[in-house]
XYZ file of N, CA, C and O in Angstrom:
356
model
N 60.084 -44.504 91.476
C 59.343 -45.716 91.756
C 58.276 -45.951 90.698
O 57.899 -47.050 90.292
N 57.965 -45.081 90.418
C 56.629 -45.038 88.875
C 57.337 -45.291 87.924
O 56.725 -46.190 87.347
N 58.490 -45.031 87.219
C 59.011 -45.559 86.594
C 59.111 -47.210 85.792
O 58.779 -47.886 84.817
N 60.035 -47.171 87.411
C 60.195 -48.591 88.164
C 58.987 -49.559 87.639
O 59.015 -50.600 86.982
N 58.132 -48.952 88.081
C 56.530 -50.113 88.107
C 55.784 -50.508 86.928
O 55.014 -51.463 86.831
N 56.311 -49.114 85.472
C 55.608 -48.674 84.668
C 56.489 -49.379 83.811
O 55.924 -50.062 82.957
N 57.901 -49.394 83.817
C 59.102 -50.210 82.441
C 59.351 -50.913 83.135
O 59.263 -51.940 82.462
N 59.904 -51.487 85.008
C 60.264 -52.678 85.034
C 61.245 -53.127 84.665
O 61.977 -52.158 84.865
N 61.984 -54.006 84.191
C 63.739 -54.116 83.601
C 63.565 -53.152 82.446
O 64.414 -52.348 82.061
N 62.517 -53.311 82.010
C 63.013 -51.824 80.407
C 63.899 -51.500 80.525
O 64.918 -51.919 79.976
N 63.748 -50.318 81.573
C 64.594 -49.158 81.520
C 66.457 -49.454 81.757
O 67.429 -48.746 81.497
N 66.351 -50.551 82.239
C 67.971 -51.249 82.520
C 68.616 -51.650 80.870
O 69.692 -51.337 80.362
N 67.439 -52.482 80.309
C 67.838 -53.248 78.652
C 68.298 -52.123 78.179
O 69.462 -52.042 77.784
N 67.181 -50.760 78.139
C 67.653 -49.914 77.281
C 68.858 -49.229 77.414
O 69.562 -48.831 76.487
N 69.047 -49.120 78.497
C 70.439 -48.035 79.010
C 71.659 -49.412 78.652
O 72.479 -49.304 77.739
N 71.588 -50.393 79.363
C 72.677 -51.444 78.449
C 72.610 -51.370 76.902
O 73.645 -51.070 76.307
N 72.010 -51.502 76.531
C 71.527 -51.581 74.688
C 72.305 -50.573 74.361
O 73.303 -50.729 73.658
N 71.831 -49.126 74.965
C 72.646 -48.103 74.311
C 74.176 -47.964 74.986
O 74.905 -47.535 74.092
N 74.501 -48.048 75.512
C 75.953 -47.896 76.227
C 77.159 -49.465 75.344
O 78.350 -49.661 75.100
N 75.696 -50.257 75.165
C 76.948 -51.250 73.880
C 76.691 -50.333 72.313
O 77.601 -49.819 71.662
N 75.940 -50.320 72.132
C 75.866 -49.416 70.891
C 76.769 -48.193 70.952
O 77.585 -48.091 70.036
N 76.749 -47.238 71.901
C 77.671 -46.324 71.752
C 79.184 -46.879 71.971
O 79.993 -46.352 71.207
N 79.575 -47.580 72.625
C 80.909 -48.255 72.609
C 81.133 -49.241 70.904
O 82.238 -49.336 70.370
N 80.232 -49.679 70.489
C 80.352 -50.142 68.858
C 80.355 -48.687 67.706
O 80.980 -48.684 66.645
N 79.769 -47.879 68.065
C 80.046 -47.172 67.288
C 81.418 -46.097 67.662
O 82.039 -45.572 66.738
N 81.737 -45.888 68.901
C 83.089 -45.154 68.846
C 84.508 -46.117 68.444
O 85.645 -45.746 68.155
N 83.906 -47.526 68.563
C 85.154 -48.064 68.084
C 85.356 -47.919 66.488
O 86.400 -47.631 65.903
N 84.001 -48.209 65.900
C 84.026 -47.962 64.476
C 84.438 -46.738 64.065
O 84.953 -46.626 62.953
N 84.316 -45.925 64.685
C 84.759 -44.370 63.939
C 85.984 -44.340 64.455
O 86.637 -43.557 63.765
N 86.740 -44.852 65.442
C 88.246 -45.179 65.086
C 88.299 -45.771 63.990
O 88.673 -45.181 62.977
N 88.022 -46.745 63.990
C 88.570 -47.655 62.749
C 88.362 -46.897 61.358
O 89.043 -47.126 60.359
N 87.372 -46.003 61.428
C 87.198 -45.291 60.140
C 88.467 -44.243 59.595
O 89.048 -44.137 58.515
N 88.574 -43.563 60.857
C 89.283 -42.547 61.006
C 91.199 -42.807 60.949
O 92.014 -41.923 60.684
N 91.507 -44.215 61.271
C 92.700 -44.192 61.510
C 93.524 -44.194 60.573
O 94.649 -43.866 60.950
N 93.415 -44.487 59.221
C 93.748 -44.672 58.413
C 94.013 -43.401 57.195
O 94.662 -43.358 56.150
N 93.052 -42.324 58.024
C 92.826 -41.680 57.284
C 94.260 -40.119 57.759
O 94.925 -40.130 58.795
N 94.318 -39.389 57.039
C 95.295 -38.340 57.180
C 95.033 -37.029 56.884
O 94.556 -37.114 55.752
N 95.042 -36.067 57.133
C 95.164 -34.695 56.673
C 93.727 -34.147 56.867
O 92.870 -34.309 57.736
N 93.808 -33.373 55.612
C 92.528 -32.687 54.909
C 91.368 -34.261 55.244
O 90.393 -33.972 55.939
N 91.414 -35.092 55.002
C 90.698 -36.399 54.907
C 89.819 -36.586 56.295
O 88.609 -36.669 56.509
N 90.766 -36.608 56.974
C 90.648 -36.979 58.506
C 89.432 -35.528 59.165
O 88.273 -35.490 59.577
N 90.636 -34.444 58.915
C 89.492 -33.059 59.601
C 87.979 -33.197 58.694
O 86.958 -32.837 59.281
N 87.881 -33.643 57.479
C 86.167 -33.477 56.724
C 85.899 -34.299 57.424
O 84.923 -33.849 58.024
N 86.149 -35.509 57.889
C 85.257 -36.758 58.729
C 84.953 -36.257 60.119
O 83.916 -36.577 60.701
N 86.095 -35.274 60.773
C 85.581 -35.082 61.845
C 84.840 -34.169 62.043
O 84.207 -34.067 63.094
N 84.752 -33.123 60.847
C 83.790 -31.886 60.517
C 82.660 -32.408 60.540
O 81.783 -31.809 61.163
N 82.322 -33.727 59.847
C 81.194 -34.455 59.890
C 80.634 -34.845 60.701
O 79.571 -34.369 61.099
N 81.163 -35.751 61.130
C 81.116 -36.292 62.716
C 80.545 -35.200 63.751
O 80.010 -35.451 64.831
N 80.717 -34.254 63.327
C 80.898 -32.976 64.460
C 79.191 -32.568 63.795
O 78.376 -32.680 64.711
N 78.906 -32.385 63.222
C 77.543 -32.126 62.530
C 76.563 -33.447 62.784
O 75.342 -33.372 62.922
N 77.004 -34.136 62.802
C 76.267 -35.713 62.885
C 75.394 -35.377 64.529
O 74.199 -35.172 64.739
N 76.697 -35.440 65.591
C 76.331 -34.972 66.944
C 75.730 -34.002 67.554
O 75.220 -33.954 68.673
N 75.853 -33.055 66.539
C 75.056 -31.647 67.032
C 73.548 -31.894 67.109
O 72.781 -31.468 67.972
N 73.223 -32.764 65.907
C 72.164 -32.974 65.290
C 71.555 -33.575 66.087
O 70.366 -33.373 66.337
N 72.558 -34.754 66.834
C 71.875 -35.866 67.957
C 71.475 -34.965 69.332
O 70.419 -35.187 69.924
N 72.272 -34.094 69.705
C 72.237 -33.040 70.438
C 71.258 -32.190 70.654
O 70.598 -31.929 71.660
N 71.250 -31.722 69.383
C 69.555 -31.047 69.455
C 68.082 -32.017 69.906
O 67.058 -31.531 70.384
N 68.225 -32.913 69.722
C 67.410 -34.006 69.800
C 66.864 -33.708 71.318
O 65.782 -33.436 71.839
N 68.602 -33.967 71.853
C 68.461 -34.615 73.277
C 67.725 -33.632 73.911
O 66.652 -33.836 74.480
N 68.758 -31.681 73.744
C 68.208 -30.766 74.566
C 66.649 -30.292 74.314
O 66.024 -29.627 75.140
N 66.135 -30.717 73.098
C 64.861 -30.559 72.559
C 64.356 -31.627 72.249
O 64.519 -32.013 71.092
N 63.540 -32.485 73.236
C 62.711 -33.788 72.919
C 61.280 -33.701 72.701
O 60.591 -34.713 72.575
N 60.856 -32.637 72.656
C 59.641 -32.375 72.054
C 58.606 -33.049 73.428
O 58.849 -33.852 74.329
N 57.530 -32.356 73.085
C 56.313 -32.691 74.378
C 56.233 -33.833 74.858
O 55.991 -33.888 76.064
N 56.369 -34.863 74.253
C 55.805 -36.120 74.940
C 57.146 -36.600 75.683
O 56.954 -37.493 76.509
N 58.245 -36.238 75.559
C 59.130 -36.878 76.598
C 59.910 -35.547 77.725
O 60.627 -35.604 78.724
N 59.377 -34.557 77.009
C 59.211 -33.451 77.834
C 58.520 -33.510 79.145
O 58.996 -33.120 80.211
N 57.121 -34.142 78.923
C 56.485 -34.190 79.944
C 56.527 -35.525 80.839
O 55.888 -35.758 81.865
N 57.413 -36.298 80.200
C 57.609 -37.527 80.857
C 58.891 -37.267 81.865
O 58.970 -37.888 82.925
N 59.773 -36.417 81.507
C 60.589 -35.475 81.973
C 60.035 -35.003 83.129
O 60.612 -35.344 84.162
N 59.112 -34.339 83.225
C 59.009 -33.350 83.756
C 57.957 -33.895 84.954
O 57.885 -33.292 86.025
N 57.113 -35.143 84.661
C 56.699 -36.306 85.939
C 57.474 -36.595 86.600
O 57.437 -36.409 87.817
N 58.263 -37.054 86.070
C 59.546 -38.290 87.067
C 60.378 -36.794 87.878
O 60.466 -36.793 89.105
N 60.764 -35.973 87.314
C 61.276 -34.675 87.949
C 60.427 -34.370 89.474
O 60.830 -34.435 90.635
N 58.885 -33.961 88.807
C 58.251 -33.955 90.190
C 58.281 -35.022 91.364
O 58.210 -34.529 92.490
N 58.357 -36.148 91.301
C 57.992 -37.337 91.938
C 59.255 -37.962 92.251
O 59.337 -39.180 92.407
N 60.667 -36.850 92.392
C 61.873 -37.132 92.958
C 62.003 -36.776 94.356
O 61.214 -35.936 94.789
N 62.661 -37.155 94.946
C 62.889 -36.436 96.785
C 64.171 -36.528 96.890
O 64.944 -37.441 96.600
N 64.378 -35.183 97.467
C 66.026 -35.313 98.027
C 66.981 -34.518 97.097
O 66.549 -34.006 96.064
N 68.083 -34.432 97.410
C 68.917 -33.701 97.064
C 69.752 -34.642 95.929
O 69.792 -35.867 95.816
N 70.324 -33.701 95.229
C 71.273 -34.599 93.770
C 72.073 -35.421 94.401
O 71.512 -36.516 94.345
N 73.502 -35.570 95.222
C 73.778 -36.394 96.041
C 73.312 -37.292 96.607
O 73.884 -38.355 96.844
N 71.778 -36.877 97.020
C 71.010 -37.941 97.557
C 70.464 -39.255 96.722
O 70.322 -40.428 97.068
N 70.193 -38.502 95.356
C 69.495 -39.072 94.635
C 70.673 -39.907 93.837
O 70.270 -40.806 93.099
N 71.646 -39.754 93.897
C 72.790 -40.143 93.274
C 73.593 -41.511 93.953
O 74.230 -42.390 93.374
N 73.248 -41.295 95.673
C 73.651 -42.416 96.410
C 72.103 -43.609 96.551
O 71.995 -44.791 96.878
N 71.482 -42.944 96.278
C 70.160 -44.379 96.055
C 70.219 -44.890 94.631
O 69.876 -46.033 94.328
N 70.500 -44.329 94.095
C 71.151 -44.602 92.388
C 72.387 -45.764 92.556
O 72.459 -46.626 91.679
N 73.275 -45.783 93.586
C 74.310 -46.713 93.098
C 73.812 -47.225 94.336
O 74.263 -48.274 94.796
């Protein structure tokens, strides 16, 4: 609910914003990739594969300030994952 009160639609734009962005960029890395063959194809996805790790680390390590923004909204939840999952949809 603090959330809620504090971003307001924010938090909706952003999660749409990124869910079209990630659907534009997996189509593009088909399109990059299809054309491509062999040895060609595995360095792009070797890449690719390094690209994500990188984003990865990000995610599992967001550093203090969204750590602790994390770690508010965590406290100020009720209920069980299921629970919280059926007030979610």
């Amino acid at each position: 609910k603090l959330l809620d009160r504090i971003a307001g639609r924010t938090e909706t734009a952003v999660i749409n914003f990124s869910m079209e962005k990630a659907r534009d960029f997996a189509w593009a890395t088909a399109e990059r990739f299809a054309p491509l063959s062999g040895g060609d194809r595995a360095s792009q996805i070797d890449q690719l594969d390094r690209d994500v790790e990188g984003i990865a680390g990000v995610v599992l390590h967001p550093g203090i300030l969204i750590s602790s923004v994390n770690l508010a909204i965590r406290l100020g939840e009720r209920g069980t994952v299921p629970e919280i999952i059926d007030i979610l949809l």
